[in-house]
CSV table of C-alpha atoms and ligand atoms in Angstrom, one decimal:
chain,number,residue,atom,x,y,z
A,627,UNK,CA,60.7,-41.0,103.9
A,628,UNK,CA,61.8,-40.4,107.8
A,629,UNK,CA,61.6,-36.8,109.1
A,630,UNK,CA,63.5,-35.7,111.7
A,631,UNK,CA,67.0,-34.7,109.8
A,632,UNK,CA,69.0,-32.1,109.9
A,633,UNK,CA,68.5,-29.4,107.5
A,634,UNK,CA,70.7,-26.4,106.9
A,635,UNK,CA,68.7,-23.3,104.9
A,636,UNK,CA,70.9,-20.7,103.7
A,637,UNK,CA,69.3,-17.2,103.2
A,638,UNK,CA,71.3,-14.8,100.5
A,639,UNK,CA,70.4,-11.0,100.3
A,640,UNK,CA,67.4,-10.8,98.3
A,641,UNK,CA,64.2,-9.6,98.2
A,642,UNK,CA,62.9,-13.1,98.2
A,643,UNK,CA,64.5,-13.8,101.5
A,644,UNK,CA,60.9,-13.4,103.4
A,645,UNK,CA,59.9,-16.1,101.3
A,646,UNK,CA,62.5,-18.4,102.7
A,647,UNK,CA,60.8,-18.2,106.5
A,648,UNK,CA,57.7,-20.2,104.8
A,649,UNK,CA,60.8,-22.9,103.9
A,650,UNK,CA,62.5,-23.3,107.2
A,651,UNK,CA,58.7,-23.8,108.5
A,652,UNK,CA,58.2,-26.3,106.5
A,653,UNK,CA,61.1,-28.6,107.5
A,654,UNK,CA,60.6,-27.7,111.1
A,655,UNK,CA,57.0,-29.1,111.2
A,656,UNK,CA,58.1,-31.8,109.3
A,657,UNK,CA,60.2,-32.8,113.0
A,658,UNK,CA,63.5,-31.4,111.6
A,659,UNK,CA,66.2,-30.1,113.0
A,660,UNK,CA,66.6,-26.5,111.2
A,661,UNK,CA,69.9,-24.2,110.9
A,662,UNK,CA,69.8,-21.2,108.9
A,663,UNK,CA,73.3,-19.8,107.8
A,664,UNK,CA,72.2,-16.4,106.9
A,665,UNK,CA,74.6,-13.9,104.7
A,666,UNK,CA,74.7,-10.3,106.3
A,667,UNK,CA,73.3,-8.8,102.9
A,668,UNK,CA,70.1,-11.6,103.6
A,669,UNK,CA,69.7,-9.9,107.0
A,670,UNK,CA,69.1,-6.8,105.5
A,671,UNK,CA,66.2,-8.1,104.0
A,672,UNK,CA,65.0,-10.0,106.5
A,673,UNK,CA,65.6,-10.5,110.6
A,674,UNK,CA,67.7,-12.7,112.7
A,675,UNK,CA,65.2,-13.0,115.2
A,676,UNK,CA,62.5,-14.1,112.7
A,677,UNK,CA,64.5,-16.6,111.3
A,678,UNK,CA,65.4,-17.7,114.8
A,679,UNK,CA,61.6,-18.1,116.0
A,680,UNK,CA,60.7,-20.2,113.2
A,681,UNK,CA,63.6,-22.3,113.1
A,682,UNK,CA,63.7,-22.8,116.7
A,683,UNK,CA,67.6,-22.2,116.7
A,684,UNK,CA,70.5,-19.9,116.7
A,685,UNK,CA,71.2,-18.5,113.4
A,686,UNK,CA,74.7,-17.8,112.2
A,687,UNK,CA,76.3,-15.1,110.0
A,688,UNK,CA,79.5,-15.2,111.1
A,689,UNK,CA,82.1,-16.7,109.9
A,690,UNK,CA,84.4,-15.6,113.1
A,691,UNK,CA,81.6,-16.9,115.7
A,692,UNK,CA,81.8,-19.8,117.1
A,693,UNK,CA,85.7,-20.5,115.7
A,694,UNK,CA,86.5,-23.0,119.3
A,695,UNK,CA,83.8,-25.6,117.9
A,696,UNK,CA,85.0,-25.1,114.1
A,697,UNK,CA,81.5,-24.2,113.2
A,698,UNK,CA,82.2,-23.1,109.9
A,699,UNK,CA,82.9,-26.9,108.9
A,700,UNK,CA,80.9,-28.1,111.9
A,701,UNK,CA,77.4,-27.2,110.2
A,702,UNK,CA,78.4,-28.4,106.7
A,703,UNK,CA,79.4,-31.7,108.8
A,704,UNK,CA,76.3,-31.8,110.2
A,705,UNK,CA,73.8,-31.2,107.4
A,706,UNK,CA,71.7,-34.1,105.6
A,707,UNK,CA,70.3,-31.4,103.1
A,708,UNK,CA,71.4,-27.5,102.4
A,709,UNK,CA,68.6,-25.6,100.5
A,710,UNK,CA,69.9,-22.1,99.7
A,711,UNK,CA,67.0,-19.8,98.9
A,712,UNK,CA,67.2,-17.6,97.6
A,713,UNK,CA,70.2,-17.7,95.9
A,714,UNK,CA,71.4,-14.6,94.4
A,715,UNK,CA,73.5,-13.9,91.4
A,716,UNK,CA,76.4,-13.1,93.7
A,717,UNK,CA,76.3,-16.3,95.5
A,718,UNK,CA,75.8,-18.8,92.6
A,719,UNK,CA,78.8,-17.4,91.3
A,720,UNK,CA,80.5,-18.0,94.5
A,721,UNK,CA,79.1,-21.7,94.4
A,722,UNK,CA,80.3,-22.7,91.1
A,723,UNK,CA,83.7,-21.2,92.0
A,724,UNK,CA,83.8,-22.6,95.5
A,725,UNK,CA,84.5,-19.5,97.2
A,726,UNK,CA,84.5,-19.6,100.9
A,727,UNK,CA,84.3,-16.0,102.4
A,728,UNK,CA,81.9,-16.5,104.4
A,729,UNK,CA,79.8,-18.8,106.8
A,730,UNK,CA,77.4,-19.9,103.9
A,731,UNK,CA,80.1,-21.0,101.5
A,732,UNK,CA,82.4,-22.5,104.4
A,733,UNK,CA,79.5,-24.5,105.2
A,734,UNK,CA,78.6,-26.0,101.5
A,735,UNK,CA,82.2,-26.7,100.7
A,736,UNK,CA,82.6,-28.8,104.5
A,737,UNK,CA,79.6,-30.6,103.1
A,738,UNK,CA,78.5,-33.9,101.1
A,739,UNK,CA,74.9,-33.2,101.5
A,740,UNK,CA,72.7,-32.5,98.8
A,741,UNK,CA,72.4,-29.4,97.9
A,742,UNK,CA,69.4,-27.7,96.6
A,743,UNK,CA,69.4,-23.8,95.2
A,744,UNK,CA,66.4,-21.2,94.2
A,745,UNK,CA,67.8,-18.8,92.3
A,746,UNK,CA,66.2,-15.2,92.6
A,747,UNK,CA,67.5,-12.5,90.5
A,748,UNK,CA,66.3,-9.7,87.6
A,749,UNK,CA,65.5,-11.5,84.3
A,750,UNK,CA,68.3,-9.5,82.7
A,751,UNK,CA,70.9,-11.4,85.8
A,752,UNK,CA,69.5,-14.2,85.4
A,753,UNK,CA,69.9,-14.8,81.7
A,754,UNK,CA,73.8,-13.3,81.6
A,755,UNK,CA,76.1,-15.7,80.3
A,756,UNK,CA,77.8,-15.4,83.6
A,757,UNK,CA,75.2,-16.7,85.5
A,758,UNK,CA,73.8,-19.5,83.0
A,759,UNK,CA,77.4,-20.6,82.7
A,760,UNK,CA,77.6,-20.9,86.6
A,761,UNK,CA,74.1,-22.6,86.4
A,762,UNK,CA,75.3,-25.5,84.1
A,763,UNK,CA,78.3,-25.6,86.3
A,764,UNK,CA,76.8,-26.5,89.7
A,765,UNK,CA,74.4,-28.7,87.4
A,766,UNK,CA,76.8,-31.0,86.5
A,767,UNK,CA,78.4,-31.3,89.9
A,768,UNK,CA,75.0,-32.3,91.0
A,769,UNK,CA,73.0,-29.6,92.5
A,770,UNK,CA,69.8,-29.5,92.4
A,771,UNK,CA,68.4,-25.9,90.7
A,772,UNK,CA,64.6,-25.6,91.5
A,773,UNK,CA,63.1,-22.6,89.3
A,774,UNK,CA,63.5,-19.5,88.8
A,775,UNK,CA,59.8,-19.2,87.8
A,776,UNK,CA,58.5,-16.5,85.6
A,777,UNK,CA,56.4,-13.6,86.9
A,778,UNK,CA,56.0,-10.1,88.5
A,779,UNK,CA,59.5,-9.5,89.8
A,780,UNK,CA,60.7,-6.9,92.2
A,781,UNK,CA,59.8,-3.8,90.8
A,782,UNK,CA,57.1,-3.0,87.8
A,783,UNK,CA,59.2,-5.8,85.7
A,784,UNK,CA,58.4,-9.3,85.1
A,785,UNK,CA,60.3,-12.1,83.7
A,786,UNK,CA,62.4,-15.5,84.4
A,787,UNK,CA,64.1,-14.9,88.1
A,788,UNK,CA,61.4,-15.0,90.8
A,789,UNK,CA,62.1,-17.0,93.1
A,790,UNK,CA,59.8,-20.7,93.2
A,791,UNK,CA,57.1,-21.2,95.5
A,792,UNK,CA,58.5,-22.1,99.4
A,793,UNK,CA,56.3,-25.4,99.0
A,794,UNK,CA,57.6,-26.3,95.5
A,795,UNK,CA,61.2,-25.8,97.0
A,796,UNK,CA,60.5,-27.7,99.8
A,797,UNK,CA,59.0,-30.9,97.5
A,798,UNK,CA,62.3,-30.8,95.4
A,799,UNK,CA,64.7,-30.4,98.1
A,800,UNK,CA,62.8,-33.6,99.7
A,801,UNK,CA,63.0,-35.5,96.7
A,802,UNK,CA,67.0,-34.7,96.9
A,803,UNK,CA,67.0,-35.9,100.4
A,804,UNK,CA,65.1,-38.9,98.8
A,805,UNK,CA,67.3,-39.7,95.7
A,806,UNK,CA,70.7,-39.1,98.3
A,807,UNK,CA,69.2,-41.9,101.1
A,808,UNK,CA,68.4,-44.3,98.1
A,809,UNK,CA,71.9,-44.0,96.3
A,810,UNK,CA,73.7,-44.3,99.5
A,811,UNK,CA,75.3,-47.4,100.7
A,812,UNK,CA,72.7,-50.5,101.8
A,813,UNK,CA,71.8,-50.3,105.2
A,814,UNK,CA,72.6,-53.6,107.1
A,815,UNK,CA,69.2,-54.2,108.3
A,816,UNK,CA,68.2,-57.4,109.3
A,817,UNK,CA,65.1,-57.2,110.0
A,818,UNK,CA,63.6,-59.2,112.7
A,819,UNK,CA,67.0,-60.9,114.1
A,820,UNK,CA,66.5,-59.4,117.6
A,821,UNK,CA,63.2,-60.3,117.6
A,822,UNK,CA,62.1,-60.3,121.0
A,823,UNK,CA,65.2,-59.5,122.4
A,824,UNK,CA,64.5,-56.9,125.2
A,825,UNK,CA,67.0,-53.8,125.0
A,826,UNK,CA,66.8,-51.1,127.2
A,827,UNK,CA,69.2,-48.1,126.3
A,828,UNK,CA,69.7,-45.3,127.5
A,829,UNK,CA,70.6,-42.0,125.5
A,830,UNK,CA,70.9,-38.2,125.9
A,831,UNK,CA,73.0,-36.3,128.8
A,832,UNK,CA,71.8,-35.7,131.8
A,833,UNK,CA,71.6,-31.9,133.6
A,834,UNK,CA,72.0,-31.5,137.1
A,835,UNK,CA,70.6,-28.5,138.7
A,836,UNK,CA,71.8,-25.9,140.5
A,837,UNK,CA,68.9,-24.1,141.5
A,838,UNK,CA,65.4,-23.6,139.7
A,839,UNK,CA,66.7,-22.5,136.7
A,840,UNK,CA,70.1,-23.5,135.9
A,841,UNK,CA,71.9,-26.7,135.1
A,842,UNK,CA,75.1,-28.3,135.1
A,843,UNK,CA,75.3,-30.5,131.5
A,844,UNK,CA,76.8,-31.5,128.4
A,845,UNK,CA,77.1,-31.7,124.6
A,846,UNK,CA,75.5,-35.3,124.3
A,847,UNK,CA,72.3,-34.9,121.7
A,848,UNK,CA,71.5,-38.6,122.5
A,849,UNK,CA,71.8,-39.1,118.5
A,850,UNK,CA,73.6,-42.5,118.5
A,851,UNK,CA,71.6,-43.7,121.6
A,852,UNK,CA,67.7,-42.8,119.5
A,853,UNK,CA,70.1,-44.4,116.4
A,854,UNK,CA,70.6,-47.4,118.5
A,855,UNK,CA,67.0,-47.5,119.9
A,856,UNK,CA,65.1,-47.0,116.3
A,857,UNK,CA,67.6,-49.7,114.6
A,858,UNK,CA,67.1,-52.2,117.7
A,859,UNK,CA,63.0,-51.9,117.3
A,860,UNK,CA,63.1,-52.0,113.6
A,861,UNK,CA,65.2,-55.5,113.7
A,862,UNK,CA,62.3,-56.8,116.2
A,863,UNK,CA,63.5,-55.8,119.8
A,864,UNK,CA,61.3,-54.6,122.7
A,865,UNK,CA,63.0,-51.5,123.2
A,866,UNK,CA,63.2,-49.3,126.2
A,867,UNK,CA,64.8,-45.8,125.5
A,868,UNK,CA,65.9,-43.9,129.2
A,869,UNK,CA,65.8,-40.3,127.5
A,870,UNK,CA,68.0,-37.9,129.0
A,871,UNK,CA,67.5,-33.9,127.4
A,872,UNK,CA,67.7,-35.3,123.3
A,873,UNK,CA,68.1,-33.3,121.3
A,874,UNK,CA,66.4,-35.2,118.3
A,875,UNK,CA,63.3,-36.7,118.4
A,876,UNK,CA,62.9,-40.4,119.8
A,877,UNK,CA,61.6,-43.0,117.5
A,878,UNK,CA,58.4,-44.5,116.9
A,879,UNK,CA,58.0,-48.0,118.4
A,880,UNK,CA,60.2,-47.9,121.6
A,881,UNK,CA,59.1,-47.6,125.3
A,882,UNK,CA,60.4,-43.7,126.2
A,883,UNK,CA,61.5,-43.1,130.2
A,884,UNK,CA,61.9,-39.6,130.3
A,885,UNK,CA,64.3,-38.7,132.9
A,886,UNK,CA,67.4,-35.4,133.4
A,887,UNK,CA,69.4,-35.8,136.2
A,888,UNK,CA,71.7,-38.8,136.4
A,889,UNK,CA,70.1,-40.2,140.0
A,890,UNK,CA,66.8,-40.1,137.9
A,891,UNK,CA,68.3,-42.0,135.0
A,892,UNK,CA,70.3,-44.5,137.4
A,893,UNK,CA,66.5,-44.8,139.1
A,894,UNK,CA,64.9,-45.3,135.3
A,895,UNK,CA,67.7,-48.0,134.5
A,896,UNK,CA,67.8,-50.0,137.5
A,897,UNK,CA,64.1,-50.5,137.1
A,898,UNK,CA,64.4,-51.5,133.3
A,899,UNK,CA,67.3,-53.2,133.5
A,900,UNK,CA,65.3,-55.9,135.8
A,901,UNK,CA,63.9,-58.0,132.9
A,902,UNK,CA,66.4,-57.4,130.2
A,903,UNK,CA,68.6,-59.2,128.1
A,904,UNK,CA,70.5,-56.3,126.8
A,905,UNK,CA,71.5,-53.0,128.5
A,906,UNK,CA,73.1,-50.2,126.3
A,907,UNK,CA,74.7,-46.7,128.2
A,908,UNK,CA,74.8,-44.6,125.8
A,909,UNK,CA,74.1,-41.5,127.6
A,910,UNK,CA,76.7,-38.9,128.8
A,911,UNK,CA,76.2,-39.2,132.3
A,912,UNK,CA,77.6,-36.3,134.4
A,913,UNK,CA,80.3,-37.8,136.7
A,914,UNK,CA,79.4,-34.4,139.5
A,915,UNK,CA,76.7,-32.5,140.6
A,916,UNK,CA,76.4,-29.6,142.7
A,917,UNK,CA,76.4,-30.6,146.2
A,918,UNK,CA,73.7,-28.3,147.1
A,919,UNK,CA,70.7,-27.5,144.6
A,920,UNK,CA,69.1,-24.2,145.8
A,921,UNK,CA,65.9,-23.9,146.4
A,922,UNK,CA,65.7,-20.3,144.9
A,923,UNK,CA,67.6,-18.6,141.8
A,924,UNK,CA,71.4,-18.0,142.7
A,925,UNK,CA,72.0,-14.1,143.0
A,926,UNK,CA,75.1,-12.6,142.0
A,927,UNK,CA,74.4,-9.8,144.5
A,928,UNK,CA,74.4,-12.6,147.2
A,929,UNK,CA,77.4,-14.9,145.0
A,930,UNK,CA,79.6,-11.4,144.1
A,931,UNK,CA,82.4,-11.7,141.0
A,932,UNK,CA,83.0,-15.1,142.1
A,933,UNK,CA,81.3,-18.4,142.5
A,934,UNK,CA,82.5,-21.2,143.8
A,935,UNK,CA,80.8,-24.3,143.2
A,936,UNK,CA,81.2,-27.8,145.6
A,937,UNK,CA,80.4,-30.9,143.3
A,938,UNK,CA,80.0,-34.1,144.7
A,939,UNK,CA,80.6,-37.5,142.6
A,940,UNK,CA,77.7,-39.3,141.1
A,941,UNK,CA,77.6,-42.9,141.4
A,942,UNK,CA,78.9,-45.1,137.8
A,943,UNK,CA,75.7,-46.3,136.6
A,944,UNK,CA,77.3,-48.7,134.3
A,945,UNK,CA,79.5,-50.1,136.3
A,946,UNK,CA,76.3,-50.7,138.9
A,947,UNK,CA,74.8,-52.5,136.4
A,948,UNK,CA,77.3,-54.7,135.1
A,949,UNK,CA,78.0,-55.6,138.7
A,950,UNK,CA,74.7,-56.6,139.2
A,951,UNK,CA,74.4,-58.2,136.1
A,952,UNK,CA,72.0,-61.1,135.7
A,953,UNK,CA,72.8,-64.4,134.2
A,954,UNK,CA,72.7,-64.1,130.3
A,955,UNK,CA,72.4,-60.1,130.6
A,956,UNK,CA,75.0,-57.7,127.8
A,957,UNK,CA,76.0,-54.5,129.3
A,958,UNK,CA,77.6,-52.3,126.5
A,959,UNK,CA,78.9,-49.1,127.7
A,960,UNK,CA,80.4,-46.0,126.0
A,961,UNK,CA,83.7,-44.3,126.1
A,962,UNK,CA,83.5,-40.5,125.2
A,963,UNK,CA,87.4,-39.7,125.0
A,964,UNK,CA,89.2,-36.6,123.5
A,965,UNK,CA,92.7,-38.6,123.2
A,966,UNK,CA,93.6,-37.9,119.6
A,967,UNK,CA,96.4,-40.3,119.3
A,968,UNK,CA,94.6,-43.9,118.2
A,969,UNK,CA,96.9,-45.9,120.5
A,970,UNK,CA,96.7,-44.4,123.5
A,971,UNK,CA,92.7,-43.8,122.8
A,972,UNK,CA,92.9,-47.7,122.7
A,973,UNK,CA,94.7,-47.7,126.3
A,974,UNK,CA,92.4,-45.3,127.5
A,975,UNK,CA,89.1,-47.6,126.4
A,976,UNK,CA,90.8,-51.2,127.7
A,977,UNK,CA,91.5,-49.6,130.7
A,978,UNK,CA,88.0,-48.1,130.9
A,979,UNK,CA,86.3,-51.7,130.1
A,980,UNK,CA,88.2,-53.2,133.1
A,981,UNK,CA,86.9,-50.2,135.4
A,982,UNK,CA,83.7,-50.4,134.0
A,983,UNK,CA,83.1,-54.8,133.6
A,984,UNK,CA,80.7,-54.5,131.1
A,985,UNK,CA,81.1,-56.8,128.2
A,986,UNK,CA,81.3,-54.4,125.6
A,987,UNK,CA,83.0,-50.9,125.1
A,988,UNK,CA,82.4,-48.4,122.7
A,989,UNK,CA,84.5,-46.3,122.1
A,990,UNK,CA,84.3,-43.2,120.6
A,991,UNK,CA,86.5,-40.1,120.3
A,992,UNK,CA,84.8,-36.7,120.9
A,993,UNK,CA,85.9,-32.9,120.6
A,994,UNK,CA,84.5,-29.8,119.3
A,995,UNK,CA,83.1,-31.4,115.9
A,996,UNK,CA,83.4,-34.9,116.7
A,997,UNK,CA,80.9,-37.2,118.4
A,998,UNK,CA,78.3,-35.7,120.3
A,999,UNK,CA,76.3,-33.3,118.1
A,1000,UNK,CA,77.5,-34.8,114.7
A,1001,UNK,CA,75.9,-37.1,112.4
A,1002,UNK,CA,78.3,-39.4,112.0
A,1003,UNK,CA,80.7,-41.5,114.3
A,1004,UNK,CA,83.4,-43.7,113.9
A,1005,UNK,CA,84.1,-46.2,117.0
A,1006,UNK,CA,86.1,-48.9,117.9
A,1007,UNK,CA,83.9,-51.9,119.5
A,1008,UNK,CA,86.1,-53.4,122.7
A,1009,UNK,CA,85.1,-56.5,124.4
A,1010,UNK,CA,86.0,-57.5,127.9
A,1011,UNK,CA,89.4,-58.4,127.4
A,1012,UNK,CA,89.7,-55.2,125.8
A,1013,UNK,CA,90.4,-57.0,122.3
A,1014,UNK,CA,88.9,-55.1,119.2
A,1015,UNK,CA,86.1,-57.2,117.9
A,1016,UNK,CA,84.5,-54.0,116.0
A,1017,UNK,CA,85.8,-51.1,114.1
A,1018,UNK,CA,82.8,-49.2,112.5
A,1019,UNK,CA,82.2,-45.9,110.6
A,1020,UNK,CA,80.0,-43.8,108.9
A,1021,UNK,CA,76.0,-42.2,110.0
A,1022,UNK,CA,75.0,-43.3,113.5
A,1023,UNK,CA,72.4,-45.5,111.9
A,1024,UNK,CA,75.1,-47.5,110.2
A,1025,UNK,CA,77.4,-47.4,113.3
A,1026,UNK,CA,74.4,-48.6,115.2
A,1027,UNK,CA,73.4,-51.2,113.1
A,1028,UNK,CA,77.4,-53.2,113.6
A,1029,UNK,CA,76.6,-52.5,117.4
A,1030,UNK,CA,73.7,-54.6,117.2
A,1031,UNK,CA,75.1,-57.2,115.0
A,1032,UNK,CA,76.8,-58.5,118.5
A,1033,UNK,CA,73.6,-59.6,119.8
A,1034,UNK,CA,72.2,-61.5,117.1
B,1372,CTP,N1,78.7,-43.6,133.0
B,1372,CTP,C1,77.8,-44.0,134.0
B,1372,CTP,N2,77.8,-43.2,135.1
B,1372,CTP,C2,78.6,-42.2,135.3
B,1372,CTP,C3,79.5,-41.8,134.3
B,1372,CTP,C4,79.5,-42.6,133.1
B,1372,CTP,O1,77.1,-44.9,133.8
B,1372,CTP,N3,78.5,-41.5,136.4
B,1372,CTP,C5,78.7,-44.5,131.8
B,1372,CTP,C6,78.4,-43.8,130.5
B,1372,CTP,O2,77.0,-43.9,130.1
B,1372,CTP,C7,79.3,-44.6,129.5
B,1372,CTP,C8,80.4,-45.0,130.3
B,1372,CTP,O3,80.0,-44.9,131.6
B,1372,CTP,O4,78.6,-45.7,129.0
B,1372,CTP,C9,81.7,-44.2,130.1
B,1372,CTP,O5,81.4,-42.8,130.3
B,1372,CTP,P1,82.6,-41.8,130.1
B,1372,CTP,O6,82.0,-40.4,130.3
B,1372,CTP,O7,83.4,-42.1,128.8
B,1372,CTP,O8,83.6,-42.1,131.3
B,1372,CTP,P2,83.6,-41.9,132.8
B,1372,CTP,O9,83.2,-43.2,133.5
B,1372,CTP,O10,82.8,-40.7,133.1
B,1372,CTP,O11,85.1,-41.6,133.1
B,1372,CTP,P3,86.0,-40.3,132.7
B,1372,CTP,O12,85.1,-39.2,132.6
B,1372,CTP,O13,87.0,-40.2,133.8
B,1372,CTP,O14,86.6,-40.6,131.3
């Protein structure tokens, strides 16, 4: 099984919930990406910054935060696997009747993931025929219930309700993870059909700085470009991957370039691009950068209530190297576009593939919840002539994969 997914742990108010840090461990040493949706009653029992340390990210509560990206459906989106532990009484009720008053639930019913509970609760809560009959219900719709083992409970009472073992949560959740990768659709591997082939892609989006500690960026996570790179190398190409700021892990088996600002990526890709028979942009390049990067810290008693920045344009990368293309040599580009209406999105990417003269265009819509940080991506491959010789989908692996079907 591949680490490196996204995971989001919900924490419900119970005692239990200092148990759950041990879980969100877990999952981050295992190279994945962590979120914990948090109820306020959970951070009563435990705190926010805790939970933050060890997952190595924000953690939400509220449902009103964050309403500009839609993050109440934008996590759920997100997720590969939910694991709510522990899950109290109150909030398996809330499950099996779909409730969505807060973060937690908004984010299970915006998801398809798996989802895998701990119940935690007083033997007498746990055995009510409220609570069993909300067990059997989120049973047959497919959760996964791990425990409640039996045992010394919160107070001087012991029974059926204490919450499983973080490790024994973590196994089954993984095994749900397992079972939903396994069920889902084939992938269209072919292994071995770019064998050879040399691919250099680049991925991420590039920061350019402002002064020693600030940066000018954007919302790319490089997630279709490492997709891209991991699917090329698995089907038999040399890959380089020009890394700009991912956010995910890069893959095993590729040549990585580190670079952040786009004149270092341009630098990276003009050098790889030398011997290679494919070049993929996938990266969000920034199309400015400050004119001046200062040498020390900007100081607001220097800047006052204002501060006006001067950017100055950074060359096209792509169109650079499709101009300087060699014989033989694909250049597929991206287009990140926030058009919602599908034609004009198409006008917008055949007239972007003319500026650009690269031989394929991706295009791609983006917004708050779409593109960039998602899982998933639908696109509509353009070739030169700006006809549609793709439409694809569905996870960034599987969007990747059709991608690479052109250069077979
Ligand atoms: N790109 C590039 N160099 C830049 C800007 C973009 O190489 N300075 C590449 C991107 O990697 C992508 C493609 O050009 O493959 C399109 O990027 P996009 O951001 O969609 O378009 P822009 O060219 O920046 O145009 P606009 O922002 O006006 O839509």
């Amino acid at each position: 099984m591949s680490s490196g997914r996204t995971i989001v742990v919900g924490v419900t108010g119970g005692i239990a919930a200092y148990k759950a840090v041990n879980i969100v461990r877990a999952f981050v040493l295992r190279g994945d990406s962590v979120h914990v949706v948090a109820t306020p009653a959970a951070l009563r029992f435990i705190g926010k910054p805790t939970l933050e340390a060890i997952s190595r990210n924000p953690v939400h509560t509220d449902l009103y935060e964050g309403v500009a990206e839609v993050r109440h459906v934008a996590i759920g989106q997100s997720a590969d696997l939910i694991v709510v532990a522990p899950a109290t009484a109150n909030t398996i009720a809330k499950l099996a009747c779909g409730l969505a008053d807060d973060l937690l639930g908004n984010t299970i019913l915006a998801s398809t993931a798996p989802l895998v509970i701990a119940p935690a609760m007083h033997t007498e809560m746990w055995n009510n025929a409220a609570t069993q009959a909300n067990i059997a219900t989120l049973r047959e719709r497919g959760v996964v219930v791990v425990g409640p083992g039996t045992g010394r409970l919160t107070g001087a009472d012991s029974g059926a309700g204490r919450m499983e073992e973080p490790d024994t949560i973590v196994t089954a959740a993984l095994a749900a993870l397992d079972a939903a990768d396994r069920a889902a659709p084939a992938r269209r591997v072919t292994p071995g059909d770019l064998d050879g082939k040399r691919i250099v892609i680049s991925a991420g989006g590039t920061r350019e700085p402002l002064d020693p500690v600030r940066y000018l960026g954007n919302r790319s996570s490089g997630k279709q470009g490492v997709a891209l790179a991991e699917a090329a190398a698995a089907r038999g190409a040399v890959v380089v991957l020009v890394a700009a700021n991912l956010e995910v892990p890069a893959p095993e088996h590729v040549e990585l370039r580190l670079v952040s600002s786009a004149a270092d990526l341009e630098r990276a890709m003009n050098v790889a691009a030398g011997d290679a028979d494919v070049i993929i942009m996938a990266a969000a390049v920034a199309d400015y950068r400050p004119a001046e990067v200062r040498a020390d810290k900007i100081k607001k008693d220097d800047t006052g209530d204002t501060l006006v920045l001067t950017l100055v344009r950074n060359p096209d990368i792509l169109a650079g190297l499709a101009a300087a293309k060699k014989p033989g040599q694909v250049v597929i580009g991206f287009a990140a576009e926030t058009e919602t209406d599908p034609d004009r999105l198409l006008g917008l990417g055949r007239e972007k593939a003319a500026r650009k003269g690269c031989d394929y265009l991706v295009l791609n819509r983006v917004g708050w919840t779409e593109g960039f940080a998602s899982e998933r991506n639908a696109v509509r491959v353009l070739d030169s002539r700006g006809d549609i010789v793709i439409e694809a989908s569905g996870s960034k692996m599987s969007v990747a994969e059709r991608i690479l079907d052109l250069l077979r």
